[in-house]
mmCIF file of C-alpha atoms in Angstrom:
data_model
loop_
_atom_site.group_PDB
_atom_site.id
_atom_site.type_symbol
_atom_site.label_atom_id
_atom_site.label_comp_id
_atom_site.label_asym_id
_atom_site.label_seq_id
_atom_site.Cartn_x
_atom_site.Cartn_y
_atom_site.Cartn_z
ATOM 1 C CA MET A 1 14.215 -5.891 2.861
ATOM 2 C CA SER A 2 17.686 -5.613 1.100
ATOM 3 C CA ALA A 3 15.385 -6.130 -2.562
ATOM 4 C CA LEU A 4 13.951 -2.688 -1.387
ATOM 5 C CA GLY A 5 15.158 0.582 -1.913
ATOM 6 C CA GLY A 6 15.537 3.631 -3.737
ATOM 7 C CA VAL A 7 12.770 4.853 -4.747
ATOM 8 C CA VAL A 8 9.301 2.707 -4.295
ATOM 9 C CA PRO A 9 6.268 3.829 -7.125
ATOM 10 C CA LEU A 10 2.776 3.493 -5.124
ATOM 11 C CA ALA A 11 -0.634 2.832 -7.335
ATOM 12 C CA THR A 12 -4.082 2.533 -6.907
ATOM 13 C CA VAL A 13 -5.030 0.493 -10.116
ATOM 14 C CA ALA A 14 -8.394 1.088 -11.644
ATOM 15 C CA ASP A 15 -8.627 -2.226 -13.897
ATOM 16 C CA ALA A 16 -6.578 -4.843 -15.800
ATOM 17 C CA ALA A 17 -5.164 -3.012 -18.488
ATOM 18 C CA SER A 18 -3.877 -0.236 -16.111
ATOM 19 C CA ALA A 19 -1.918 -2.818 -14.402
ATOM 20 C CA ASP A 20 -0.249 -3.901 -17.532
ATOM 21 C CA ALA A 21 0.700 -0.133 -18.879
ATOM 22 C CA LEU A 22 1.686 0.123 -15.199
ATOM 23 C CA ALA A 23 4.269 -2.590 -15.016
ATOM 24 C CA ASP A 24 5.148 -2.410 -18.803
ATOM 25 C CA GLY A 25 5.661 1.572 -17.625
ATOM 26 C CA LEU A 26 7.938 0.978 -14.884
ATOM 27 C CA VAL A 27 10.419 -2.033 -16.595
ATOM 28 C CA ALA A 28 11.025 0.268 -19.423
ATOM 29 C CA GLY A 29 12.148 2.963 -17.109
ATOM 30 C CA GLY A 30 14.341 1.026 -15.282
ATOM 31 C CA LEU A 31 12.097 0.977 -12.005
ATOM 32 C CA PRO A 32 10.816 -2.362 -11.951
ATOM 33 C CA VAL A 33 9.306 -2.267 -8.233
ATOM 34 C CA LEU A 34 5.759 -1.135 -7.798
ATOM 35 C CA GLU A 35 3.487 -1.133 -4.214
ATOM 36 C CA VAL A 36 -0.423 -1.651 -5.420
ATOM 37 C CA ALA A 37 -2.660 -0.113 -2.702
ATOM 38 C CA LEU A 38 -5.606 -2.138 -1.687
ATOM 39 C CA ARG A 39 -7.917 0.472 -2.034
ATOM 40 C CA ASN A 40 -10.443 -0.908 -4.571
ATOM 41 C CA GLU A 41 -11.562 -4.133 -5.874
ATOM 42 C CA TRP A 42 -8.578 -4.547 -8.941
ATOM 43 C CA GLY A 43 -5.891 -4.080 -6.125
ATOM 44 C CA LEU A 44 -5.310 -8.092 -5.527
ATOM 45 C CA ASP A 45 -6.242 -8.619 -8.787
ATOM 46 C CA ALA A 46 -3.396 -6.136 -9.980
ATOM 47 C CA ILE A 47 -1.166 -7.784 -7.973
ATOM 48 C CA ALA A 48 -1.546 -11.118 -9.105
ATOM 49 C CA ARG A 49 -1.158 -10.034 -12.678
ATOM 50 C CA ILE A 50 2.043 -8.075 -11.916
ATOM 51 C CA ALA A 51 3.950 -11.079 -10.138
ATOM 52 C CA ALA A 52 2.856 -13.491 -12.328
ATOM 53 C CA ARG A 53 5.104 -11.283 -15.193
ATOM 54 C CA GLY A 54 8.121 -12.053 -12.681
ATOM 55 C CA ASP A 55 9.965 -8.873 -14.178
ATOM 56 C CA VAL A 56 8.039 -6.259 -11.384
ATOM 57 C CA LEU A 57 8.491 -6.695 -7.638
ATOM 58 C CA VAL A 58 5.147 -6.264 -6.700
ATOM 59 C CA GLY A 59 3.773 -5.466 -2.986
ATOM 60 C CA ALA A 60 0.626 -5.039 -1.484
ATOM 61 C CA GLY A 61 0.025 -1.230 0.185
ATOM 62 C CA THR A 62 -2.830 -0.065 2.336
ATOM 63 C CA VAL A 63 -2.843 -3.539 4.434
ATOM 64 C CA LEU A 64 -5.033 -3.186 7.261
ATOM 65 C CA SER A 65 -6.302 -6.587 8.442
ATOM 66 C CA ILE A 66 -5.204 -10.093 8.623
ATOM 67 C CA ARG A 67 -7.422 -11.030 5.923
ATOM 68 C CA GLN A 68 -6.225 -8.700 3.417
ATOM 69 C CA LEU A 69 -2.471 -9.800 4.246
ATOM 70 C CA ARG A 70 -3.390 -13.677 3.717
ATOM 71 C CA SER A 71 -4.944 -12.537 -0.094
ATOM 72 C CA ALA A 72 -1.914 -10.214 -1.031
ATOM 73 C CA LEU A 73 0.355 -13.072 -0.014
ATOM 74 C CA ASP A 74 -1.721 -15.771 -1.832
ATOM 75 C CA ALA A 75 -1.636 -12.842 -4.870
ATOM 76 C CA GLY A 76 1.839 -13.126 -4.618
ATOM 77 C CA ALA A 77 2.617 -10.047 -2.889
ATOM 78 C CA GLY A 78 6.547 -10.074 -2.310
ATOM 79 C CA PHE A 79 6.139 -6.979 0.047
ATOM 80 C CA VAL A 80 3.925 -5.927 2.646
ATOM 81 C CA VAL A 81 3.354 -2.101 3.356
ATOM 82 C CA ALA A 82 0.768 -0.904 5.796
ATOM 83 C CA PRO A 83 -0.118 2.769 7.250
ATOM 84 C CA GLY A 84 -0.018 2.107 10.913
ATOM 85 C CA LEU A 85 1.661 -0.595 12.922
ATOM 86 C CA ASP A 86 -0.467 -3.444 13.764
ATOM 87 C CA GLU A 87 1.535 -6.091 15.559
ATOM 88 C CA GLU A 88 -0.895 -8.839 14.310
ATOM 89 C CA ILE A 89 -0.399 -7.902 10.414
ATOM 90 C CA VAL A 90 3.622 -7.186 11.150
ATOM 91 C CA GLU A 91 4.043 -10.867 13.372
ATOM 92 C CA ALA A 92 1.919 -12.532 10.140
ATOM 93 C CA ALA A 93 3.806 -11.494 7.412
ATOM 94 C CA LEU A 94 6.879 -11.812 9.450
ATOM 95 C CA ALA A 95 6.185 -15.402 10.237
ATOM 96 C CA ALA A 96 5.176 -16.129 6.209
ATOM 97 C CA GLY A 97 8.652 -14.506 5.570
ATOM 98 C CA VAL A 98 7.617 -11.557 3.824
ATOM 99 C CA PRO A 99 9.409 -8.216 4.434
ATOM 100 C CA VAL A 100 7.037 -5.755 5.645
ATOM 101 C CA LEU A 101 7.125 -1.841 6.229
ATOM 102 C CA PRO A 102 4.266 -0.842 8.776
ATOM 103 C CA GLY A 103 3.843 2.968 9.846
ATOM 104 C CA VAL A 104 4.678 4.491 11.830
ATOM 105 C CA MET A 105 4.318 8.739 13.291
ATOM 106 C CA THR A 106 6.131 8.869 16.467
ATOM 107 C CA PRO A 107 8.813 8.053 18.548
ATOM 108 C CA SER A 108 6.524 5.841 20.445
ATOM 109 C CA ASP A 109 5.615 3.780 17.485
ATOM 110 C CA VAL A 110 9.131 3.381 16.349
ATOM 111 C CA GLN A 111 9.982 1.694 19.889
ATOM 112 C CA ARG A 112 6.760 -0.690 19.087
ATOM 113 C CA GLY A 113 8.460 -1.110 15.729
ATOM 114 C CA ILE A 114 11.634 -2.248 17.261
ATOM 115 C CA ARG A 115 10.306 -4.319 19.675
ATOM 116 C CA LEU A 116 8.839 -6.323 17.192
ATOM 117 C CA GLY A 117 12.194 -7.056 15.630
ATOM 118 C CA LEU A 118 11.832 -4.205 12.869
ATOM 119 C CA ASP A 119 14.464 -1.841 11.414
ATOM 120 C CA ARG A 120 13.393 -0.552 8.468
ATOM 121 C CA LEU A 121 9.758 1.481 8.952
ATOM 122 C CA LYS A 122 7.469 3.557 6.782
ATOM 123 C CA LEU A 123 6.953 7.480 8.197
ATOM 124 C CA PHE A 124 3.401 8.127 6.720
ATOM 125 C CA PRO A 125 2.013 10.691 6.015
ATOM 126 C CA ALA A 126 5.532 12.178 6.151
ATOM 127 C CA GLY A 127 4.583 15.380 4.746
ATOM 128 C CA VAL A 128 2.312 16.078 7.047
ATOM 129 C CA VAL A 129 4.034 15.307 10.325
ATOM 130 C CA GLY A 130 7.546 16.957 9.243
ATOM 131 C CA GLY A 131 9.475 15.057 6.701
ATOM 132 C CA LEU A 132 12.841 15.537 6.653
ATOM 133 C CA GLY A 133 12.783 17.312 10.088
ATOM 134 C CA MET A 134 11.272 14.649 11.765
ATOM 135 C CA ILE A 135 13.750 11.643 10.198
ATOM 136 C CA GLY A 136 16.507 14.047 11.231
ATOM 137 C CA ALA A 137 14.877 14.264 14.949
ATOM 138 C CA LEU A 138 13.933 10.458 14.962
ATOM 139 C CA ALA A 139 17.238 9.259 13.431
ATOM 140 C CA PRO A 140 20.059 9.836 16.462
ATOM 141 C CA VAL A 141 17.543 8.578 18.732
ATOM 142 C CA PHE A 142 16.951 5.298 17.017
ATOM 143 C CA PRO A 143 20.301 4.832 15.237
ATOM 144 C CA GLY A 144 19.655 1.250 13.837
ATOM 145 C CA VAL A 145 16.325 2.389 12.460
ATOM 146 C CA ARG A 146 16.241 3.482 8.928
ATOM 147 C CA PHE A 147 12.933 5.050 7.007
ATOM 148 C CA MET A 148 10.500 4.938 3.906
ATOM 149 C CA PRO A 149 8.981 8.426 3.870
ATOM 150 C CA SER A 150 5.568 8.067 2.324
ATOM 151 C CA GLY A 151 3.151 11.254 1.810
ATOM 152 C CA GLY A 152 4.428 14.321 0.473
ATOM 153 C CA VAL A 153 7.060 12.807 -1.576
ATOM 154 C CA SER A 154 7.607 14.147 -5.082
ATOM 155 C CA ALA A 155 10.073 14.440 -7.752
ATOM 156 C CA ALA A 156 11.153 17.976 -6.654
ATOM 157 C CA ASN A 157 11.794 16.631 -3.208
ATOM 158 C CA LEU A 158 12.801 13.137 -3.978
ATOM 159 C CA ALA A 159 16.728 13.990 -3.710
ATOM 160 C CA GLU A 160 16.468 15.500 -0.428
ATOM 161 C CA TYR A 161 14.373 12.853 1.280
ATOM 162 C CA LEU A 162 17.054 10.232 -0.562
ATOM 163 C CA ALA A 163 20.378 11.912 0.748
ATOM 164 C CA HIS A 164 19.451 11.549 4.400
ATOM 165 C CA PRO A 165 21.047 8.624 5.540
ATOM 166 C CA ALA A 166 18.091 7.503 7.323
ATOM 167 C CA VAL A 167 16.382 7.202 4.692
ATOM 168 C CA PHE A 168 16.572 3.938 2.748
ATOM 169 C CA ALA A 169 13.634 4.304 0.360
ATOM 170 C CA ALA A 170 10.771 6.950 -0.442
ATOM 171 C CA SER A 171 7.333 5.974 -1.495
ATOM 172 C CA GLY A 172 5.635 8.178 -3.998
ATOM 173 C CA SER A 173 2.597 8.009 -6.150
ATOM 174 C CA TRP A 174 3.639 10.575 -8.967
ATOM 175 C CA ILE A 175 5.243 7.943 -11.004
ATOM 176 C CA ALA A 176 1.963 5.984 -11.484
ATOM 177 C CA SER A 177 -0.840 8.480 -11.237
ATOM 178 C CA PRO A 178 -3.989 8.242 -12.325
ATOM 179 C CA ALA A 179 -3.307 10.466 -15.107
ATOM 180 C CA ARG A 180 0.090 8.734 -15.928
ATOM 181 C CA ILE A 181 -1.243 5.335 -16.459
ATOM 182 C CA ALA A 182 -4.268 6.508 -18.777
ATOM 183 C CA ALA A 183 -1.646 7.816 -20.719
ATOM 184 C CA GLY A 184 0.491 5.100 -21.058
ATOM 185 C CA ALA A 185 3.445 2.855 -20.802
ATOM 186 C CA GLU A 186 5.368 5.638 -22.098
ATOM 187 C CA ALA A 187 3.681 7.899 -19.720
ATOM 188 C CA VAL A 188 4.845 6.004 -16.500
ATOM 189 C CA ALA A 189 8.331 5.207 -17.974
ATOM 190 C CA GLU A 190 9.334 9.207 -18.502
ATOM 191 C CA ALA A 191 8.430 9.438 -14.989
ATOM 192 C CA ALA A 192 10.163 6.333 -13.841
ATOM 193 C CA ARG A 193 13.500 6.920 -15.481
ATOM 194 C CA GLU A 194 13.310 10.614 -13.694
ATOM 195 C CA ALA A 195 13.131 8.896 -10.704
ATOM 196 C CA VAL A 196 16.033 6.524 -11.328
ATOM 197 C CA ALA A 197 18.093 9.599 -12.627
ATOM 198 C CA ILE A 198 17.388 11.710 -9.336
ATOM 199 C CA GLN A 199 18.182 8.453 -7.075
ATOM 200 C CA GLN A 200 21.683 7.656 -8.894
ATOM 201 C CA ALA A 201 22.649 11.117 -8.494
ATOM 202 C CA SER A 202 21.753 11.186 -5.127
ATOM 203 C CA GLU A 203 23.648 7.882 -4.532
ATOM 204 C CA ARG A 204 26.956 9.399 -6.309
ATOM 205 C CA VAL A 205 26.692 12.503 -3.840
ATOM 206 C CA SER A 206 25.913 10.093 -0.859
ATOM 207 C CA PRO A 207 28.672 10.082 1.942
#
Protein backbone atom coordinates (compact mmCIF):
# COMPACT_ATOMS: atom_id res chain seq x y z
CA MET A 1 0.00 0.00 0.00
CA SER A 2 3.03 2.27 0.07
CA ALA A 3 2.21 3.64 -3.40
CA LEU A 4 -1.11 4.95 -2.13
CA GLY A 5 -0.96 8.01 0.05
CA GLY A 6 -1.90 11.66 0.17
CA VAL A 7 -4.71 12.53 -2.21
CA VAL A 8 -6.52 9.85 -4.22
CA PRO A 9 -8.89 11.29 -6.83
CA LEU A 10 -12.11 9.36 -7.43
CA ALA A 11 -13.98 9.44 -10.73
CA THR A 12 -16.93 7.91 -12.50
CA VAL A 13 -15.84 7.93 -16.14
CA ALA A 14 -18.47 8.40 -18.82
CA ASP A 15 -16.55 7.46 -21.99
CA ALA A 16 -13.12 6.83 -23.49
CA ALA A 17 -12.47 10.50 -24.24
CA SER A 18 -13.19 11.36 -20.62
CA ALA A 19 -10.65 8.77 -19.47
CA ASP A 20 -7.98 10.34 -21.65
CA ALA A 21 -8.69 13.90 -20.49
CA LEU A 22 -8.76 12.78 -16.89
CA ALA A 23 -5.46 10.92 -17.06
CA ASP A 24 -3.80 13.75 -18.99
CA GLY A 25 -4.96 16.26 -16.40
CA LEU A 26 -3.82 14.25 -13.41
CA VAL A 27 -0.36 13.73 -14.90
CA ALA A 28 -0.05 17.42 -15.79
CA GLY A 29 -1.20 18.35 -12.30
CA GLY A 30 1.39 16.16 -10.61
CA LEU A 31 -1.14 13.73 -9.15
CA PRO A 32 -0.86 10.53 -11.24
CA VAL A 33 -3.21 8.31 -9.24
CA LEU A 34 -6.89 7.56 -9.76
CA GLU A 35 -9.67 5.40 -8.40
CA VAL A 36 -12.21 4.63 -11.12
CA ALA A 37 -15.61 3.74 -9.71
CA LEU A 38 -17.26 0.72 -11.30
CA ARG A 39 -20.64 2.40 -11.39
CA ASN A 40 -21.34 2.15 -15.11
CA GLU A 41 -20.33 0.19 -18.20
CA TRP A 42 -17.36 2.46 -18.87
CA GLY A 43 -15.49 1.75 -15.64
CA LEU A 44 -13.55 -1.33 -16.72
CA ASP A 45 -12.74 0.14 -20.13
CA ALA A 46 -11.44 3.30 -18.46
CA ILE A 47 -9.22 1.28 -16.11
CA ALA A 48 -7.78 -0.69 -19.03
CA ARG A 49 -7.25 2.44 -21.11
CA ILE A 50 -5.52 4.36 -18.31
CA ALA A 51 -3.50 1.37 -17.07
CA ALA A 52 -2.11 0.86 -20.59
CA ARG A 53 -0.59 4.36 -20.48
CA GLY A 54 1.80 3.38 -17.71
CA ASP A 55 1.97 6.87 -16.18
CA VAL A 56 -1.02 6.71 -13.80
CA LEU A 57 -1.58 4.34 -10.88
CA VAL A 58 -5.19 3.40 -11.53
CA GLY A 59 -7.38 1.34 -9.24
CA ALA A 60 -10.93 0.04 -9.18
CA GLY A 61 -13.47 1.51 -6.81
CA THR A 62 -16.99 0.47 -5.80
CA VAL A 63 -16.01 -3.19 -6.14
CA LEU A 64 -19.01 -5.18 -4.96
CA SER A 65 -18.34 -8.73 -6.12
CA ILE A 66 -15.63 -11.25 -6.91
CA ARG A 67 -16.62 -11.04 -10.57
CA GLN A 68 -16.00 -7.28 -10.57
CA LEU A 69 -12.72 -7.78 -8.73
CA ARG A 70 -11.44 -10.29 -11.27
CA SER A 71 -12.53 -8.13 -14.19
CA ALA A 72 -10.81 -5.09 -12.66
CA LEU A 73 -7.58 -7.00 -12.13
CA ASP A 74 -7.73 -8.31 -15.70
CA ALA A 75 -8.13 -4.70 -16.87
CA GLY A 76 -4.96 -3.69 -15.03
CA ALA A 77 -6.20 -2.22 -11.76
CA GLY A 78 -3.29 -1.63 -9.39
CA PHE A 79 -5.42 -1.42 -6.26
CA VAL A 80 -8.98 -2.17 -5.18
CA VAL A 81 -11.40 -0.10 -3.12
CA ALA A 82 -14.79 -1.27 -1.83
CA PRO A 83 -17.57 0.66 -0.07
CA GLY A 84 -17.90 -2.02 2.60
CA LEU A 85 -15.91 -4.84 4.13
CA ASP A 86 -16.57 -8.05 2.19
CA GLU A 87 -14.23 -10.78 3.45
CA GLU A 88 -14.37 -12.69 0.16
CA ILE A 89 -13.28 -9.66 -1.86
CA VAL A 90 -10.51 -8.79 0.61
CA GLU A 91 -9.14 -12.30 0.68
CA ALA A 92 -9.21 -12.62 -3.12
CA ALA A 93 -7.43 -9.29 -3.59
CA LEU A 94 -4.77 -10.19 -1.05
CA ALA A 95 -4.30 -13.59 -2.69
CA ALA A 96 -3.74 -11.77 -5.99
CA GLY A 97 -1.14 -9.54 -4.34
CA VAL A 98 -3.14 -6.37 -4.91
CA PRO A 99 -3.63 -3.67 -2.24
CA VAL A 100 -7.25 -3.55 -1.08
CA LEU A 101 -9.07 -0.86 0.87
CA PRO A 102 -12.48 -1.99 2.13
CA GLY A 103 -14.86 0.54 3.59
CA VAL A 104 -15.50 0.64 7.33
CA MET A 105 -17.70 2.83 9.52
CA THR A 106 -17.81 1.09 12.92
CA PRO A 107 -15.33 -0.35 15.43
CA SER A 108 -16.63 -3.81 14.57
CA ASP A 109 -15.77 -3.23 10.92
CA VAL A 110 -12.25 -2.19 11.90
CA GLN A 111 -11.80 -5.32 13.99
CA ARG A 112 -12.92 -7.47 11.06
CA GLY A 113 -10.38 -5.72 8.87
CA ILE A 114 -7.61 -6.36 11.38
CA ARG A 115 -8.53 -10.05 11.50
CA LEU A 116 -8.09 -10.16 7.74
CA GLY A 117 -4.57 -8.76 8.12
CA LEU A 118 -5.31 -5.17 7.09
CA ASP A 119 -3.97 -2.02 8.71
CA ARG A 120 -5.16 0.44 6.04
CA LEU A 121 -8.90 0.97 5.73
CA LYS A 122 -11.29 3.32 3.99
CA LEU A 123 -13.60 5.29 6.29
CA PHE A 124 -16.85 5.63 4.37
CA PRO A 125 -18.99 7.64 4.23
CA ALA A 126 -16.64 9.83 6.27
CA GLY A 127 -18.72 12.99 6.25
CA VAL A 128 -21.83 11.15 7.44
CA VAL A 129 -20.20 9.13 10.23
CA GLY A 130 -18.35 12.02 11.82
CA GLY A 131 -15.25 12.60 9.72
CA LEU A 132 -12.32 13.70 11.84
CA GLY A 133 -14.34 13.13 14.99
CA MET A 134 -14.79 9.47 14.12
CA ILE A 135 -11.13 9.08 13.15
CA GLY A 136 -10.10 10.71 16.41
CA ALA A 137 -12.27 8.24 18.32
CA LEU A 138 -11.04 5.16 16.45
CA ALA A 139 -7.33 5.98 16.32
CA PRO A 140 -6.48 5.50 20.03
CA VAL A 141 -8.40 2.21 20.12
CA PHE A 142 -6.72 0.85 16.99
CA PRO A 143 -3.24 2.43 17.07
CA GLY A 144 -1.89 0.25 14.29
CA VAL A 145 -4.61 1.20 11.82
CA ARG A 146 -4.66 4.19 9.49
CA PHE A 147 -7.57 5.46 7.46
CA MET A 148 -8.47 6.92 4.07
CA PRO A 149 -11.57 9.07 4.56
CA SER A 150 -13.92 9.08 1.58
CA GLY A 151 -17.25 10.82 1.19
CA GLY A 152 -17.48 14.48 2.11
CA VAL A 153 -13.80 15.23 1.52
CA SER A 154 -13.18 18.47 -0.37
CA ALA A 155 -10.50 21.06 -1.03
CA ALA A 156 -11.90 22.98 1.94
CA ASN A 157 -11.26 20.23 4.53
CA LEU A 158 -8.48 18.25 2.83
CA ALA A 159 -5.71 19.85 4.90
CA GLU A 160 -7.46 18.98 8.17
CA TYR A 161 -7.83 15.35 7.16
CA LEU A 162 -4.26 14.96 5.93
CA ALA A 163 -2.89 16.57 9.09
CA HIS A 164 -4.35 13.81 11.26
CA PRO A 165 -1.68 11.19 12.08
CA ALA A 166 -4.17 8.33 11.62
CA VAL A 167 -4.92 9.41 8.03
CA PHE A 168 -2.62 8.05 5.32
CA ALA A 169 -4.70 9.22 2.36
CA ALA A 170 -7.87 11.10 1.50
CA SER A 171 -10.24 10.20 -1.32
CA GLY A 172 -12.25 12.85 -3.12
CA SER A 173 -14.27 13.32 -6.28
CA TRP A 174 -13.98 17.09 -6.65
CA ILE A 175 -10.71 16.82 -8.60
CA ALA A 176 -12.30 14.56 -11.21
CA SER A 177 -15.88 15.80 -11.11
CA PRO A 178 -17.98 15.41 -14.27
CA ALA A 179 -17.87 19.17 -14.80
CA ARG A 180 -14.08 19.28 -14.65
CA ILE A 181 -13.68 16.28 -16.91
CA ALA A 182 -16.08 17.88 -19.41
CA ALA A 183 -14.06 21.10 -19.26
CA GLY A 184 -10.93 19.21 -20.27
CA ALA A 185 -7.53 18.12 -19.03
CA GLU A 186 -6.39 21.55 -17.88
CA ALA A 187 -9.41 21.93 -15.59
CA VAL A 188 -8.53 18.60 -13.98
CA ALA A 189 -4.87 19.62 -13.78
CA GLU A 190 -5.78 22.85 -12.00
CA ALA A 191 -7.68 20.98 -9.28
CA ALA A 192 -4.90 18.39 -9.03
CA ARG A 193 -2.26 21.10 -8.54
CA GLU A 194 -4.33 22.66 -5.77
CA ALA A 195 -4.69 19.30 -4.02
CA VAL A 196 -0.97 18.59 -4.32
CA ALA A 197 -0.17 22.01 -2.84
CA ILE A 198 -2.48 21.33 0.10
CA GLN A 199 -0.88 17.92 0.61
CA GLN A 200 2.63 19.34 0.52
CA ALA A 201 1.73 22.10 2.98
CA SER A 202 0.23 19.49 5.30
CA GLU A 203 3.40 17.41 5.13
CA ARG A 204 5.53 20.43 6.06
CA VAL A 205 3.54 21.10 9.23
CA SER A 206 3.15 17.46 10.28
CA PRO A 207 5.24 16.46 13.34
